[in-house]
XYZ file of C-alpha atoms in Angstrom:
296
model
C -20.870 -18.338 0.530
C -22.673 -15.248 1.788
C -24.191 -12.225 0.061
C -24.561 -9.122 2.169
C -24.999 -5.377 2.038
C -22.247 -3.035 3.107
C -18.703 -3.870 4.068
C -17.173 -7.320 4.305
C -17.095 -8.306 7.946
C -14.821 -9.819 8.872
C -12.677 -9.051 5.851
C -10.175 -11.717 6.868
C -9.581 -14.106 9.736
C -6.411 -15.096 11.536
C -6.546 -18.119 13.814
C -3.574 -18.576 16.101
C -2.937 -21.960 17.707
C -3.382 -22.588 21.417
C 0.102 -24.120 21.439
C 2.622 -23.133 18.763
C 4.562 -25.968 17.159
C 6.740 -24.122 14.678
C 7.178 -20.725 12.964
C 5.033 -21.726 9.976
C 2.081 -19.613 8.789
C -0.451 -21.006 6.321
C -2.157 -18.286 4.273
C -5.124 -18.471 1.867
C -5.528 -15.054 0.184
C -7.724 -16.061 -2.774
C -10.439 -18.348 -1.358
C -12.827 -15.541 -0.361
C -16.419 -16.033 -1.507
C -18.344 -13.173 0.140
C -19.523 -10.936 -2.703
C -20.783 -7.413 -1.947
C -24.143 -6.719 -3.575
C -22.870 -3.500 -5.150
C -20.096 -5.481 -6.816
C -22.525 -8.030 -8.222
C -24.742 -5.225 -9.495
C -21.814 -3.586 -11.290
C -20.650 -6.831 -12.895
C -21.535 -7.725 -16.459
C -20.976 -11.412 -15.746
C -22.874 -13.664 -13.380
C -21.783 -14.960 -10.002
C -20.912 -18.405 -11.336
C -18.446 -16.871 -13.782
C -16.986 -14.549 -11.152
C -16.381 -17.525 -8.888
C -14.037 -19.143 -11.404
C -11.314 -16.856 -10.080
C -11.647 -18.211 -6.541
C -9.188 -20.654 -5.013
C -12.278 -22.537 -3.930
C -12.125 -24.368 -0.578
C -8.418 -23.678 -0.082
C -9.235 -22.039 3.252
C -10.928 -25.273 4.326
C -8.010 -27.431 3.218
C -5.687 -25.553 5.596
C -8.192 -24.468 8.255
C -7.657 -27.476 10.514
C -3.938 -26.717 10.813
C -4.591 -24.168 13.566
C -5.580 -27.078 15.839
C -2.250 -28.750 15.035
C -0.138 -25.817 16.194
C 0.084 -23.552 13.139
C -1.501 -20.124 12.572
C -3.824 -19.834 9.571
C -4.975 -16.783 7.604
C -7.970 -16.581 5.280
C -9.394 -13.703 3.235
C -13.195 -13.591 2.973
C -13.701 -11.123 0.117
C -13.113 -12.380 -3.438
C -9.945 -11.692 -5.377
C -12.080 -10.385 -8.254
C -13.123 -7.528 -5.938
C -9.695 -6.776 -4.430
C -6.597 -8.888 -4.994
C -4.261 -8.805 -1.983
C -1.606 -10.739 -3.927
C -0.695 -7.607 -5.869
C 1.100 -4.376 -5.084
C -1.286 -2.004 -3.297
C -1.783 0.217 -6.346
C -1.444 -1.896 -9.486
C -4.307 -0.169 -11.292
C -5.456 0.001 -14.903
C -6.434 3.595 -15.805
C -8.835 2.299 -18.480
C -11.076 0.941 -15.725
C -11.736 4.109 -13.800
C -13.525 7.414 -13.897
C -11.272 10.015 -12.299
C -7.532 10.437 -11.984
C -5.394 7.755 -10.393
C -2.781 8.830 -7.825
C 0.613 9.572 -9.332
C 2.199 6.676 -7.447
C -0.087 4.034 -8.999
C 1.697 1.341 -10.985
C -0.228 1.385 -14.256
C 2.271 -0.509 -16.405
C 2.952 -3.809 -14.693
C 2.480 -7.064 -16.578
C -0.361 -7.943 -14.238
C -2.164 -4.688 -15.019
C -1.646 -5.311 -18.727
C -3.294 -8.695 -18.311
C -6.257 -7.198 -16.489
C -5.286 -8.720 -13.170
C -4.246 -5.753 -11.057
C -5.186 -4.922 -7.474
C -8.706 -4.167 -8.704
C -9.006 -6.763 -11.476
C -10.514 -5.871 -14.828
C -11.086 -9.500 -15.865
C -11.649 -12.871 -14.251
C -9.203 -15.695 -14.700
C -10.454 -16.794 -18.119
C -10.218 -13.258 -19.516
C -13.837 -12.121 -19.329
C -14.394 -8.444 -18.516
C -15.960 -7.913 -15.084
C -17.544 -4.457 -15.198
C -20.362 -3.024 -17.303
C -18.826 0.443 -17.130
C -15.949 2.307 -15.552
C -15.878 2.546 -11.773
C -14.992 5.576 -9.693
C -11.370 5.943 -8.697
C -12.501 6.840 -5.177
C -14.387 3.542 -4.909
C -11.302 1.600 -5.944
C -9.099 3.464 -3.473
C -11.672 2.865 -0.733
C -11.434 -0.908 -1.314
C -7.670 -0.694 -0.956
C -7.910 1.336 2.249
C -10.614 -0.760 3.926
C -9.730 -4.274 2.759
C -6.264 -4.573 1.194
C -4.273 -2.505 3.674
C -5.826 -3.911 6.886
C -5.116 -7.448 5.643
C -1.463 -6.705 4.970
C -1.074 -4.862 8.279
C -2.476 -7.874 10.121
C -0.339 -10.339 8.160
C 2.744 -8.223 8.857
C 1.931 -8.150 12.580
C 1.574 -11.928 12.609
C 4.854 -12.391 10.755
C 6.612 -10.043 13.180
C 5.133 -11.911 16.152
C 6.318 -15.263 14.853
C 9.720 -13.814 14.008
C 10.121 -12.518 17.552
C 9.023 -15.840 19.036
C 11.188 -18.133 16.910
C 13.823 -15.968 15.213
C 12.575 -16.982 11.774
C 9.322 -17.317 9.815
C 8.069 -19.632 7.071
C 5.029 -18.337 5.165
C 3.244 -20.956 3.068
C 1.016 -19.083 0.613
C -1.695 -21.494 -0.521
C -3.487 -21.215 -3.863
C -5.236 -23.381 -6.422
C -5.117 -23.398 -10.197
C -7.436 -24.594 -12.959
C -6.528 -28.056 -14.140
C -6.233 -26.816 -17.727
C -4.442 -23.651 -18.842
C -5.887 -21.003 -21.141
C -3.422 -21.930 -23.882
C -3.894 -25.242 -25.658
C -0.135 -25.443 -26.033
C 0.395 -25.599 -22.291
C 1.308 -29.104 -21.114
C -0.808 -30.937 -18.549
C -0.495 -29.199 -15.228
C 1.002 -31.125 -12.293
C -0.905 -31.717 -9.068
C 1.168 -29.106 -7.227
C 3.331 -26.222 -8.408
C 5.855 -24.946 -5.865
C 6.843 -21.308 -6.327
C 9.886 -19.751 -4.674
C 10.473 -16.867 -7.093
C 13.189 -18.968 -8.723
C 15.097 -19.519 -5.511
C 14.921 -15.967 -4.124
C 12.036 -16.058 -1.608
C 13.194 -18.809 0.745
C 15.884 -21.268 1.664
C 16.200 -24.029 -0.986
C 15.547 -26.551 1.777
C 11.902 -25.476 2.015
C 10.690 -26.242 -1.552
C 12.888 -29.341 -1.568
C 11.197 -30.647 1.560
C 7.741 -29.791 0.219
C 8.486 -31.655 -3.001
C 9.878 -34.690 -1.169
C 6.862 -34.860 1.130
C 4.074 -34.315 -1.381
C 5.848 -36.363 -4.025
C 6.089 -39.192 -1.520
C 2.324 -38.932 -1.015
C 1.766 -39.479 -4.732
C 1.412 -35.929 -6.041
C 3.093 -34.846 -9.266
C 5.187 -31.724 -8.689
C 6.265 -28.711 -10.747
C 8.522 -25.804 -9.869
C 7.854 -22.127 -10.663
C 5.978 -22.763 -13.923
C 3.402 -21.529 -14.624
C 3.381 -19.881 -11.176
C 6.553 -18.682 -9.446
C 4.832 -16.741 -6.671
C 3.051 -13.406 -6.586
C 3.379 -10.235 -4.551
C 2.991 -11.992 -1.188
C 5.772 -14.475 -1.853
C 8.033 -11.783 -3.272
C 7.229 -9.123 -0.683
C 7.432 -11.222 2.468
C 10.166 -13.606 1.375
C 13.509 -12.230 2.524
C 15.801 -15.123 3.493
C 18.622 -12.818 4.574
C 16.292 -11.481 7.285
C 15.061 -14.914 8.322
C 11.781 -14.531 6.414
C 10.992 -17.418 4.085
C 7.973 -17.551 1.751
C 6.888 -20.319 -0.588
C 3.779 -20.522 -2.770
C 1.817 -23.724 -3.304
C -0.597 -24.009 -6.239
C -2.875 -27.041 -6.088
C -4.487 -28.402 -9.213
C -8.216 -28.039 -8.493
C -9.008 -31.334 -10.180
C -7.356 -33.227 -7.329
C -9.804 -32.034 -4.684
C -12.941 -30.645 -6.371
C -15.326 -30.875 -9.290
C -14.367 -27.719 -11.177
C -17.550 -27.504 -13.231
C -19.964 -27.958 -10.336
C -17.674 -26.236 -7.828
C -18.120 -29.026 -5.310
C -15.705 -30.899 -3.091
C -14.708 -34.227 -4.584
C -14.418 -37.526 -2.660
C -10.677 -36.905 -2.413
C -11.113 -33.608 -0.556
C -10.658 -35.080 2.935
C -7.493 -36.879 1.878
C -5.952 -33.714 0.427
C -6.750 -31.833 3.656
C -5.147 -34.660 5.629
C -2.071 -34.495 3.401
C -1.714 -30.797 4.241
C -1.509 -31.913 7.857
C 1.221 -34.383 6.954
C 3.135 -31.648 5.141
C 2.828 -29.262 8.087
C 4.041 -31.941 10.504
C 7.013 -32.831 8.299
C 8.069 -29.209 7.929
C 7.699 -28.625 11.683
C 9.833 -31.622 12.605
C 12.505 -31.667 9.884
C 13.293 -28.041 9.005
C 16.227 -26.739 11.107
C 14.614 -23.413 12.005
C 17.582 -22.405 14.125
C 19.641 -22.225 10.933
C 17.120 -20.086 9.038
C 17.423 -16.868 11.015
C 18.998 -13.633 9.752
C 22.342 -14.162 8.076
C 25.183 -12.853 10.197
C 28.073 -11.006 8.615
C 31.349 -12.837 9.053
C 33.651 -11.363 11.703
C 36.710 -9.628 10.330
């Protein structure tokens, strides 16, 4: 983790393989741990508490896949600063000094929960800021961090689509082992989200479940996480674009309290390699391209 003055540089990193094996992109949008000093100064909570929102080490779990033939994407700034897994302007007017643009989405469920594009709270519900922040500062984060990331991700998706005729985006996240509500049942090791069957071919989550289940992981589907903006926005099976979200239970690869890698970390990273290899060799990508209208 790095503290620095000024802008995040680089804001995100895309590593393309020397030799492409398959049209599969592995993306880690929430593992960023580079905190701007001005953000820390404005926060009413300490760095340790802010870091609870991170998908800690997820970028490392998938990072080696670029050497196996798959492009990887990682965001370096924290989701508590700017969340790229939201619409570009999901903004809570209670957070800001100044007038939001008329096109801002101020009434989404995520905004209501404090988890918009510029989050108001961290994952356990604690307020981030001591006082309101300037609207212009929020919009500047979107212009300099959020939008360049999505432009780059879109370029990569288009490149893969042109090369292979189809794309599979695996959006990789992690979740706390215990939910906020005491009534929530024990969380499985992995939750697969496909927006309830709308973001990808059914074959993709089925194959993920078969593979990870065979490796000993307990699996859930779409609850409590069905996929966020990235899965919804980039998943368009009719156009040959398939997106699936994976949420890993943090307890399987890290000590959540100490925020340290656990002894099982290397095995989980290796299992990601197994999953990537299985998807590359068993998914019939030629059948996943844009749907063709039947001839009359």
